[in-house]
Every structure is written in structure tokens, then in C-alpha cells.
Amino acid sequence: MDPSTALRQIAFQLERAGAPTYRVRAFRRAAQTADEMTPAELERRVAAGTLQQLPGIGPATATVIIEVAAGQQPEYLAKLLADAQAPQPSGLRAALLGDCHTHSDWSDGGSPIKEMAKSARDLGHEWMVLTDHSPRLTVANGLSADRLRTQIRLVADLNEELTPFRVLTGIEVDILEDGSLDQSEELLAQLDLVVASVHSKLRMPAAEMTPRMIAAVSNPHVDVLGHCTGRMIIGRERRGGGAGREGREGRGTGRPESEFDADEVFAACREHGVAVEINCRPERQDPPDRLLRLAAQIGCVFAIDTDAHAPGQLDWLQNGCDRAETAGIDAERVINSRGADALRTWTTTRAFPTSGD
């Protein structure tokens, strides 16, 4: 193990446990500094005790580097691993091959696309969909059309490097007040998968919110309805990543559910083959259990998504799997239980290949 790997593993475990953002960032900054040191400089600074003269290196991170340089497992990492409560994956979790909702530092996530992708791969994923925010969500650094086109080209290059792992192109597009989408139809058509979510006017009356959501899921480019009620149930910050709106939503006393006719909205999802997202974020747990059971009864399909804004959060899939299994939802009804090619076929045809992925 090298110092930067150890520091990133600590950051991952802190993120996974929902540690404060500042603590996670300290270890990631230190990892970046360690990446820039040659082995000779590392040895010289450890011997001289000058590691903390470098930017981003403090007492805790310097101790980690010194312990790794001595061939030891860092005590900080050992404690995190001992404290980690990693449940045995359920049958549904074992069936999941990817994640349909993730963010990078291109919008309000905390890590580069490549780092998110490598972390997903290391967790055993075969693919992930990159779904940074659309332009209207400026507080979350939403992507303009030009930035999204650039990102699509970057993903193509990254896939050549990471093969056979795949990053699928996507977006978390805002559902505007009239139910239209916050990106051009031409550009949405180029993406592998589109998650549509409400981020504004969440207290809109049900008589207006219901047709707004139905209009969105009726759009042929929409594949997943994201965190449908918009609720927040945990007051403390749980993000490990960005500093925009999505990085602050967990503060305070939570947020109530948006009001809409769930029977009508879920029936529209079923009619148009749009998956209802089971959002795995601890502060969301959206949809609530009663609505999750209703969507299952109506006959919807689902996407179990982490909505990860940092690498450690990619390991939150079990949260959603537990809730899905309680609601009687099996892998056949979960779109991310398929391989990348089968998922891309589904987004185009709303049918999975019958002869395997």
C-alpha cells in the first residue's frame, strides 16, 4: 500500500459512514499531495519530519503517511475498518451490476469522474451512470449544454482506459414548473440514461405538482423518476462531496414530502416504462415505504440508486435493497440488475433482451 492509496481508503470509509465533509476532504487533499511526491522526496521528508510543511498535510494525515512508509497499516484506517458495519449483501444487492444516479465534481459532487468510476469498479460494479445536474440548478453548478457535450467526450476517452468497466452518459435533469425538462431534446437523446427530478417549488399544490410530474415522465427521453417526494428526514449533513445546494440540503430539521397524486404519477410511470427511483441516501429514503409499496402494487419498475456525490457513498446500495425487498420487489423489476448493454437497450425500447445481456 502506498500513502495516497491509504489516505483515499480512509476518505472512502469516512464517506461511507457519513462523516463530515471537511474531514473527508482533508484526507483527499493529502492524497493529492502524496501523489505529487516522488519516492525519494517522501523518504527524505519522513526522515526529516517535514511532511507538514506541504499543503494539505496535517498531523493526522502525516501520521498515516509515516506509518505506511514504515510498512505498517495506518492505525486510523485499521480503526475505521474495525468500526465499519458492512452488512452481508442481500440477494437483491448481489444482483445489482451498477448505479443509475451518481455525481462528480463537474456539478456538486466532491470527486473527479475517474475517481468515482474507479471506486464503483472496485466495489464490484460493472458500470455506473454519470448524472450530473442540469443548468438551471446553478447552486449545484449544473452543466450547460456545452459542458455536457464536453463531458460526453471525456467519458468516451475514460471508457477506453477503464474497459471493461463502463461509465454511461446521463444527467439528472430538472423537472421545470410546467413539466418540461431543463435541457434540449437533442442533447437528452444523445445520453444513455436520463434521471428527471424536481428540485424547485417543492411545496407546489398537489393539483399542480401531479400534472407537472406526469408531463415529465411522459417525455420519451426520461428513464428514471428521481427521489419523487423530495423529502429530507435527517437533519445533519450527510454529503461527502460538493458545496452546492445538494451539499447543504441535509442541514436543519429536514423537509416534508411534496404533495401529488401518487396513484396517477406511478400509473404514468408504468404506462411509459419509467423506473421509479429507490433513493439510497440516508437522509432521503425516497419514496417513503407506503409509496414504495404503492408503486410496486401498481406494477412499476425500479432503479435502486445511491445518488452518490462522493466515492464512499457508492456503497450505499444496500440501503435501498433492504427497503425494496421489504416491499416485495425482486431483481427482475430493478433495471440496474442488468448489464450496461441491456440497460441501454431498455432505455431505447423499454424491453430487456431475452437472450441475456
GROMACS .gro file of C-alpha atoms in nm:
model
  357
    1MET     CA    1   0.000   0.000   0.000
    2ASP     CA    2   0.128   0.348  -0.086
    3PRO     CA    3   0.042   0.665   0.111
    4SER     CA    4  -0.209   0.807  -0.138
    5THR     CA    5  -0.396   0.475  -0.150
    6ALA     CA    6  -0.416   0.460   0.229
    7LEU     CA    7  -0.539   0.820   0.250
    8ARG     CA    8  -0.806   0.757  -0.015
    9GLN     CA    9  -0.919   0.441   0.162
   10ILE     CA   10  -0.964   0.642   0.481
   11ALA     CA   11  -1.164   0.905   0.290
   12PHE     CA   12  -1.379   0.629   0.139
   13GLN     CA   13  -1.457   0.476   0.477
   14LEU     CA   14  -1.536   0.817   0.624
   15GLU     CA   15  -1.773   0.893   0.336
   16ARG     CA   16  -1.938   0.556   0.364
   17ALA     CA   17  -2.007   0.625   0.731
   18GLY     CA   18  -2.144   0.974   0.660
   19ALA     CA   19  -1.859   1.165   0.827
   20PRO     CA   20  -1.849   1.546   0.800
   21THR     CA   21  -1.734   1.674   0.463
   22TYR     CA   22  -1.438   1.872   0.599
   23ARG     CA   23  -1.283   1.556   0.743
   24VAL     CA   24  -1.318   1.361   0.419
   25ARG     CA   25  -1.172   1.646   0.218
   26ALA     CA   26  -0.868   1.666   0.444
   27PHE     CA   27  -0.769   1.309   0.356
   28ARG     CA   28  -0.844   1.357  -0.014
   29ARG     CA   29  -0.632   1.674  -0.027
   30ALA     CA   30  -0.350   1.491   0.147
   31ALA     CA   31  -0.379   1.205  -0.105
   32GLN     CA   32  -0.340   1.452  -0.391
   33THR     CA   33  -0.028   1.596  -0.229
   34ALA     CA   34   0.112   1.247  -0.174
   35ASP     CA   35   0.055   1.168  -0.543
   36GLU     CA   36   0.285   1.455  -0.634
   37MET     CA   37   0.578   1.335  -0.420
   38THR     CA   38   0.848   1.114  -0.565
   39PRO     CA   39   0.957   0.815  -0.354
   40ALA     CA   40   1.285   0.994  -0.283
   41GLU     CA   41   1.110   1.309  -0.161
   42LEU     CA   42   0.875   1.103   0.053
   43GLU     CA   43   1.165   0.922   0.218
   44ARG     CA   44   1.353   1.248   0.275
   45ARG     CA   45   1.055   1.429   0.429
   46VAL     CA   46   0.962   1.137   0.654
   47ALA     CA   47   1.320   1.121   0.783
   48ALA     CA   48   1.336   1.498   0.836
   49GLY     CA   49   0.988   1.529   0.983
   50THR     CA   50   0.886   1.794   0.729
   51LEU     CA   51   0.571   1.640   0.583
   52GLN     CA   52   0.350   1.903   0.745
   53GLN     CA   53   0.529   2.176   0.551
   54LEU     CA   54   0.344   2.052   0.242
   55PRO     CA   55   0.000   2.192   0.152
   56GLY     CA   56  -0.286   1.974   0.271
   57ILE     CA   57  -0.075   1.766   0.513
   58GLY     CA   58  -0.167   1.795   0.882
   59PRO     CA   59  -0.083   1.592   1.191
   60ALA     CA   60  -0.332   1.310   1.123
   61THR     CA   61  -0.251   1.271   0.755
   62ALA     CA   62   0.123   1.296   0.820
   63THR     CA   63   0.095   1.012   1.072
   64VAL     CA   64  -0.080   0.797   0.809
   65ILE     CA   65   0.198   0.863   0.558
   66ILE     CA   66   0.471   0.786   0.813
   67GLU     CA   67   0.306   0.458   0.914
   68VAL     CA   68   0.267   0.349   0.550
   69ALA     CA   69   0.629   0.441   0.476
   70ALA     CA   70   0.729   0.215   0.766
   71GLY     CA   71   0.537  -0.074   0.611
   72GLN     CA   72   0.253  -0.060   0.863
   73GLN     CA   73  -0.122  -0.042   0.820
   74PRO     CA   74  -0.223   0.306   0.937
   75GLU     CA   75  -0.387   0.296   1.279
   76TYR     CA   76  -0.655   0.540   1.161
   77LEU     CA   77  -0.754   0.308   0.873
   78ALA     CA   78  -0.744  -0.001   1.093
   79LYS     CA   79  -0.986   0.160   1.338
   80LEU     CA   80  -1.225   0.266   1.061
   81LEU     CA   81  -1.224  -0.085   0.917
   82ALA     CA   82  -1.282  -0.237   1.261
   83ASP     CA   83  -1.571   0.001   1.329
   84ALA     CA   84  -1.728  -0.043   0.987
   85GLN     CA   85  -2.058  -0.225   0.993
   86ALA     CA   86  -2.068  -0.376   0.648
   87PRO     CA   87  -2.376  -0.598   0.630
   88GLN     CA   88  -2.371  -0.911   0.424
   89PRO     CA   89  -2.515  -0.826   0.084
   90SER     CA   90  -2.870  -0.946   0.034
   91GLY     CA   91  -2.976  -1.144  -0.269
   92LEU     CA   92  -3.101  -0.829  -0.438
   93ARG     CA   93  -2.782  -0.637  -0.364
   94ALA     CA   94  -2.575  -0.920  -0.511
   95ALA     CA   95  -2.783  -0.895  -0.830
   96LEU     CA   96  -2.713  -0.526  -0.889
   97LEU     CA   97  -2.449  -0.457  -1.152
   98GLY     CA   98  -2.443  -0.078  -1.149
   99ASP     CA   99  -2.580   0.252  -1.025
  100CYS     CA  100  -2.805   0.482  -1.231
  101HIS     CA  101  -2.758   0.805  -1.032
  102THR     CA  102  -2.412   0.944  -0.946
  103HIS     CA  103  -2.249   1.288  -0.937
  104SER     CA  104  -1.896   1.416  -0.992
  105ASP     CA  105  -1.711   1.742  -0.929
  106TRP     CA  106  -1.841   1.862  -1.265
  107SER     CA  107  -2.156   1.964  -1.075
  108ASP     CA  108  -2.191   1.935  -0.698
  109GLY     CA  109  -2.005   1.612  -0.631
  110GLY     CA  110  -1.675   1.609  -0.448
  111SER     CA  111  -1.455   1.390  -0.670
  112PRO     CA  112  -1.347   1.366  -1.034
  113ILE     CA  113  -1.532   1.134  -1.271
  114LYS     CA  114  -1.237   0.895  -1.291
  115GLU     CA  115  -1.216   0.859  -0.914
  116MET     CA  116  -1.591   0.790  -0.892
  117ALA     CA  117  -1.564   0.534  -1.170
  118LYS     CA  118  -1.264   0.353  -1.020
  119SER     CA  119  -1.437   0.339  -0.682
  120ALA     CA  120  -1.750   0.193  -0.841
  121ARG     CA  121  -1.537  -0.064  -1.022
  122ASP     CA  122  -1.354  -0.155  -0.702
  123LEU     CA  123  -1.690  -0.215  -0.531
  124GLY     CA  124  -1.769  -0.473  -0.797
  125HIS     CA  125  -1.991  -0.262  -1.022
  126GLU     CA  126  -1.976  -0.334  -1.394
  127TRP     CA  127  -2.093   0.015  -1.483
  128MET     CA  128  -2.225   0.343  -1.345
  129VAL     CA  129  -2.429   0.621  -1.498
  130LEU     CA  130  -2.287   0.970  -1.455
  131THR     CA  131  -2.582   1.202  -1.387
  132ASP     CA  132  -2.456   1.549  -1.302
  133HIS     CA  133  -2.712   1.826  -1.268
  134SER     CA  134  -2.872   2.027  -1.547
  135PRO     CA  135  -2.805   2.402  -1.598
  136ARG     CA  136  -3.094   2.557  -1.407
  137LEU     CA  137  -2.959   2.423  -1.077
  138THR     CA  138  -2.684   2.685  -1.073
  139VAL     CA  139  -2.626   2.649  -0.700
  140ALA     CA  140  -2.518   2.289  -0.776
  141ASN     CA  141  -2.302   2.402  -1.071
  142GLY     CA  142  -2.540   2.245  -1.322
  143LEU     CA  143  -2.392   2.164  -1.664
  144SER     CA  144  -2.462   2.388  -1.960
  145ALA     CA  145  -2.519   2.217  -2.294
  146ASP     CA  146  -2.159   2.287  -2.396
  147ARG     CA  147  -2.018   2.149  -2.070
  148LEU     CA  148  -2.233   1.838  -2.103
  149ARG     CA  149  -2.108   1.780  -2.458
  150THR     CA  150  -1.751   1.809  -2.331
  151GLN     CA  151  -1.828   1.564  -2.053
  152ILE     CA  152  -1.969   1.313  -2.303
  153ARG     CA  153  -1.640   1.324  -2.496
  154LEU     CA  154  -1.440   1.283  -2.175
  155VAL     CA  155  -1.646   0.978  -2.078
  156ALA     CA  156  -1.574   0.817  -2.414
  157ASP     CA  157  -1.200   0.855  -2.353
  158LEU     CA  158  -1.229   0.732  -1.996
  159ASN     CA  159  -1.413   0.418  -2.107
  160GLU     CA  160  -1.122   0.326  -2.332
  161GLU     CA  161  -0.893   0.347  -2.029
  162LEU     CA  162  -1.118   0.161  -1.781
  163THR     CA  163  -1.259  -0.111  -2.006
  164PRO     CA  164  -1.435  -0.347  -1.937
  165PHE     CA  165  -1.586  -0.115  -1.676
  166ARG     CA  166  -1.827   0.133  -1.835
  167VAL     CA  167  -1.933   0.486  -1.748
  168LEU     CA  168  -2.268   0.552  -1.913
  169THR     CA  169  -2.357   0.908  -2.005
  170GLY     CA  170  -2.651   1.064  -1.829
  171ILE     CA  171  -2.798   1.361  -1.649
  172GLU     CA  172  -3.016   1.442  -1.352
  173VAL     CA  173  -3.238   1.686  -1.535
  174ASP     CA  174  -3.460   1.931  -1.350
  175ILE     CA  175  -3.834   1.898  -1.397
  176LEU     CA  176  -3.941   2.258  -1.456
  177GLU     CA  177  -4.264   2.405  -1.321
  178ASP     CA  178  -4.462   2.321  -1.634
  179GLY     CA  179  -4.326   1.965  -1.651
  180SER     CA  180  -4.076   2.036  -1.927
  181LEU     CA  181  -3.711   1.938  -1.886
  182ASP     CA  182  -3.409   2.158  -1.824
  183GLN     CA  183  -3.206   2.051  -2.128
  184SER     CA  184  -3.254   2.036  -2.503
  185GLU     CA  185  -3.435   1.736  -2.651
  186GLU     CA  186  -3.150   1.691  -2.897
  187LEU     CA  187  -2.892   1.657  -2.622
  188LEU     CA  188  -3.109   1.437  -2.398
  189ALA     CA  189  -3.145   1.200  -2.693
  190GLN     CA  190  -2.768   1.151  -2.702
  191LEU     CA  191  -2.744   1.031  -2.343
  192ASP     CA  192  -2.754   0.669  -2.228
  193LEU     CA  193  -2.993   0.739  -1.939
  194VAL     CA  194  -3.191   1.036  -1.805
  195VAL     CA  195  -3.299   1.079  -1.443
  196ALA     CA  196  -3.567   1.350  -1.403
  197SER     CA  197  -3.614   1.511  -1.061
  198VAL     CA  198  -3.797   1.803  -0.903
  199HIS     CA  199  -3.563   2.045  -0.725
  200SER     CA  200  -3.769   2.365  -0.721
  201LYS     CA  201  -4.114   2.471  -0.599
  202LEU     CA  202  -4.131   2.153  -0.391
  203ARG     CA  203  -4.431   2.289  -0.198
  204MET     CA  204  -4.638   2.332  -0.512
  205PRO     CA  205  -5.004   2.225  -0.451
  206ALA     CA  206  -5.083   1.867  -0.549
  207ALA     CA  207  -5.323   1.990  -0.819
  208GLU     CA  208  -5.023   2.147  -0.994
  209MET     CA  209  -4.747   1.906  -0.893
  210THR     CA  210  -4.930   1.598  -1.026
  211PRO     CA  211  -4.957   1.714  -1.390
  212ARG     CA  212  -4.604   1.855  -1.365
  213MET     CA  213  -4.462   1.513  -1.278
  214ILE     CA  214  -4.683   1.327  -1.526
  215ALA     CA  215  -4.568   1.557  -1.806
  216ALA     CA  216  -4.207   1.481  -1.718
  217VAL     CA  217  -4.240   1.102  -1.708
  218SER     CA  218  -4.437   1.117  -2.034
  219ASN     CA  219  -4.133   1.265  -2.208
  220PRO     CA  220  -3.978   0.984  -2.419
  221HIS     CA  221  -3.626   1.078  -2.306
  222VAL     CA  222  -3.695   1.023  -1.934
  223ASP     CA  223  -3.588   0.684  -1.799
  224VAL     CA  224  -3.598   0.728  -1.419
  225LEU     CA  225  -3.811   0.945  -1.188
  226GLY     CA  226  -3.565   1.063  -0.922
  227HIS     CA  227  -3.639   1.099  -0.545
  228CYS     CA  228  -4.007   1.156  -0.616
  229THR     CA  229  -4.121   1.328  -0.294
  230GLY     CA  230  -3.808   1.539  -0.242
  231ARG     CA  231  -3.825   1.478   0.131
  232MET     CA  232  -3.537   1.506   0.377
  233ILE     CA  233  -3.566   1.309   0.701
  234ILE     CA  234  -3.220   1.357   0.858
  235GLY     CA  235  -3.110   1.697   0.979
  236ARG     CA  236  -2.731   1.661   0.982
  237GLU     CA  237  -2.527   1.694   0.666
  238ARG     CA  238  -2.461   1.357   0.508
  239ARG     CA  239  -2.285   1.459   0.188
  240GLY     CA  240  -1.920   1.376   0.145
  241GLY     CA  241  -1.884   1.588  -0.161
  242GLY     CA  242  -1.992   1.915  -0.305
  243ALA     CA  243  -2.056   2.251  -0.155
  244GLY     CA  244  -2.359   2.350  -0.363
  245ARG     CA  245  -2.725   2.316  -0.283
  246GLU     CA  246  -2.711   1.937  -0.296
  247GLY     CA  247  -2.425   1.960  -0.044
  248ARG     CA  248  -2.635   2.156   0.204
  249GLU     CA  249  -2.981   2.004   0.181
  250GLY     CA  250  -2.923   1.772   0.478
  251ARG     CA  251  -2.886   2.059   0.727
  252GLY     CA  252  -3.163   2.177   0.958
  253THR     CA  253  -3.478   1.993   1.052
  254GLY     CA  254  -3.543   1.802   0.734
  255ARG     CA  255  -3.804   1.872   0.465
  256PRO     CA  256  -4.158   1.737   0.419
  257GLU     CA  257  -4.274   1.540   0.119
  258SER     CA  258  -4.404   1.713  -0.191
  259GLU     CA  259  -4.774   1.656  -0.242
  260PHE     CA  260  -4.902   1.483  -0.556
  261ASP     CA  261  -5.145   1.212  -0.658
  262ALA     CA  262  -4.917   0.911  -0.626
  263ASP     CA  263  -5.163   0.674  -0.794
  264GLU     CA  264  -5.169   0.890  -1.106
  265VAL     CA  265  -4.795   0.957  -1.115
  266PHE     CA  266  -4.697   0.592  -1.065
  267ALA     CA  267  -4.956   0.481  -1.320
  268ALA     CA  268  -4.794   0.720  -1.567
  269CYS     CA  269  -4.452   0.573  -1.484
  270ARG     CA  270  -4.588   0.224  -1.552
  271GLU     CA  271  -4.754   0.336  -1.877
  272HIS     CA  272  -4.438   0.498  -2.012
  273GLY     CA  273  -4.197   0.240  -1.871
  274VAL     CA  274  -4.019   0.492  -1.647
  275ALA     CA  275  -3.843   0.345  -1.346
  276VAL     CA  276  -3.924   0.481  -1.001
  277GLU     CA  277  -3.604   0.553  -0.816
  278ILE     CA  278  -3.543   0.400  -0.474
  279ASN     CA  279  -3.301   0.660  -0.346
  280CYS     CA  280  -3.045   0.512  -0.106
  281ARG     CA  281  -2.929   0.832   0.060
  282PRO     CA  282  -2.985   0.802   0.437
  283GLU     CA  283  -3.138   1.150   0.454
  284ARG     CA  284  -3.381   1.081   0.169
  285GLN     CA  285  -3.507   0.718   0.178
  286ASP     CA  286  -3.736   0.823  -0.103
  287PRO     CA  287  -4.004   0.717  -0.181
  288PRO     CA  288  -4.137   0.655   0.170
  289ASP     CA  289  -4.232   0.295   0.247
  290ARG     CA  290  -4.605   0.344   0.187
  291LEU     CA  291  -4.541   0.496  -0.158
  292LEU     CA  292  -4.281   0.233  -0.241
  293ARG     CA  293  -4.539  -0.038  -0.171
  294LEU     CA  294  -4.795   0.150  -0.381
  295ALA     CA  295  -4.558   0.178  -0.678
  296ALA     CA  296  -4.487  -0.195  -0.651
  297GLN     CA  297  -4.859  -0.275  -0.641
  298ILE     CA  298  -4.925  -0.056  -0.944
  299GLY     CA  299  -4.663  -0.251  -1.139
  300CYS     CA  300  -4.375  -0.006  -1.174
  301VAL     CA  301  -4.015  -0.097  -1.240
  302PHE     CA  302  -3.743   0.050  -1.021
  303ALA     CA  303  -3.388   0.183  -1.012
  304ILE     CA  304  -3.203   0.140  -0.682
  305ASP     CA  305  -2.964   0.436  -0.682
  306THR     CA  306  -2.716   0.584  -0.437
  307ASP     CA  307  -2.735   0.942  -0.568
  308ALA     CA  308  -2.368   0.938  -0.467
  309HIS     CA  309  -2.181   1.268  -0.450
  310ALA     CA  310  -1.857   1.107  -0.334
  311PRO     CA  311  -1.686   0.767  -0.378
  312GLY     CA  312  -1.772   0.625  -0.035
  313GLN     CA  313  -2.139   0.690  -0.094
  314LEU     CA  314  -2.138   0.444  -0.385
  315ASP     CA  315  -2.152   0.171  -0.121
  316TRP     CA  316  -2.500   0.274  -0.003
  317LEU     CA  317  -2.691   0.045  -0.240
  318GLN     CA  318  -2.779  -0.199   0.038
  319ASN     CA  319  -2.992   0.075   0.199
  320GLY     CA  320  -3.227   0.071  -0.097
  321CYS     CA  321  -3.213  -0.305  -0.142
  322ASP     CA  322  -3.336  -0.360   0.214
  323ARG     CA  323  -3.636  -0.137   0.152
  324ALA     CA  324  -3.708  -0.291  -0.188
  325GLU     CA  325  -3.705  -0.645  -0.051
  326THR     CA  326  -3.938  -0.544   0.232
  327ALA     CA  327  -4.176  -0.411  -0.035
  328GLY     CA  328  -4.161  -0.740  -0.226
  329ILE     CA  329  -3.957  -0.605  -0.519
  330ASP     CA  330  -3.726  -0.859  -0.682
  331ALA     CA  331  -3.432  -0.817  -0.918
  332GLU     CA  332  -3.643  -0.869  -1.230
  333ARG     CA  333  -3.812  -0.535  -1.161
  334VAL     CA  334  -3.489  -0.345  -1.093
  335ILE     CA  335  -3.325  -0.201  -1.403
  336ASN     CA  336  -2.974  -0.191  -1.258
  337SER     CA  337  -2.970  -0.567  -1.220
  338ARG     CA  338  -2.884  -0.579  -1.593
  339GLY     CA  339  -2.558  -0.529  -1.778
  340ALA     CA  340  -2.474  -0.199  -1.946
  341ASP     CA  341  -2.575  -0.309  -2.296
  342ALA     CA  342  -2.906  -0.449  -2.174
  343LEU     CA  343  -2.975  -0.128  -1.983
  344ARG     CA  344  -2.906   0.082  -2.293
  345THR     CA  345  -3.140  -0.142  -2.491
  346TRP     CA  346  -3.408  -0.088  -2.227
  347THR     CA  347  -3.376   0.290  -2.234
  348THR     CA  348  -3.446   0.277  -2.609
  349THR     CA  349  -3.707   0.001  -2.632
  350ARG     CA  350  -3.839  -0.040  -2.273
  351ALA     CA  351  -3.764  -0.409  -2.308
  352PHE     CA  352  -3.469  -0.615  -2.192
  353PRO     CA  353  -3.303  -0.864  -2.431
  354THR     CA  354  -3.442  -1.213  -2.384
  355SER     CA  355  -3.119  -1.394  -2.470
  356GLY     CA  356  -2.903  -1.245  -2.197
  357ASP     CA  357  -2.712  -0.923  -2.165
   0.00000   0.00000   0.00000
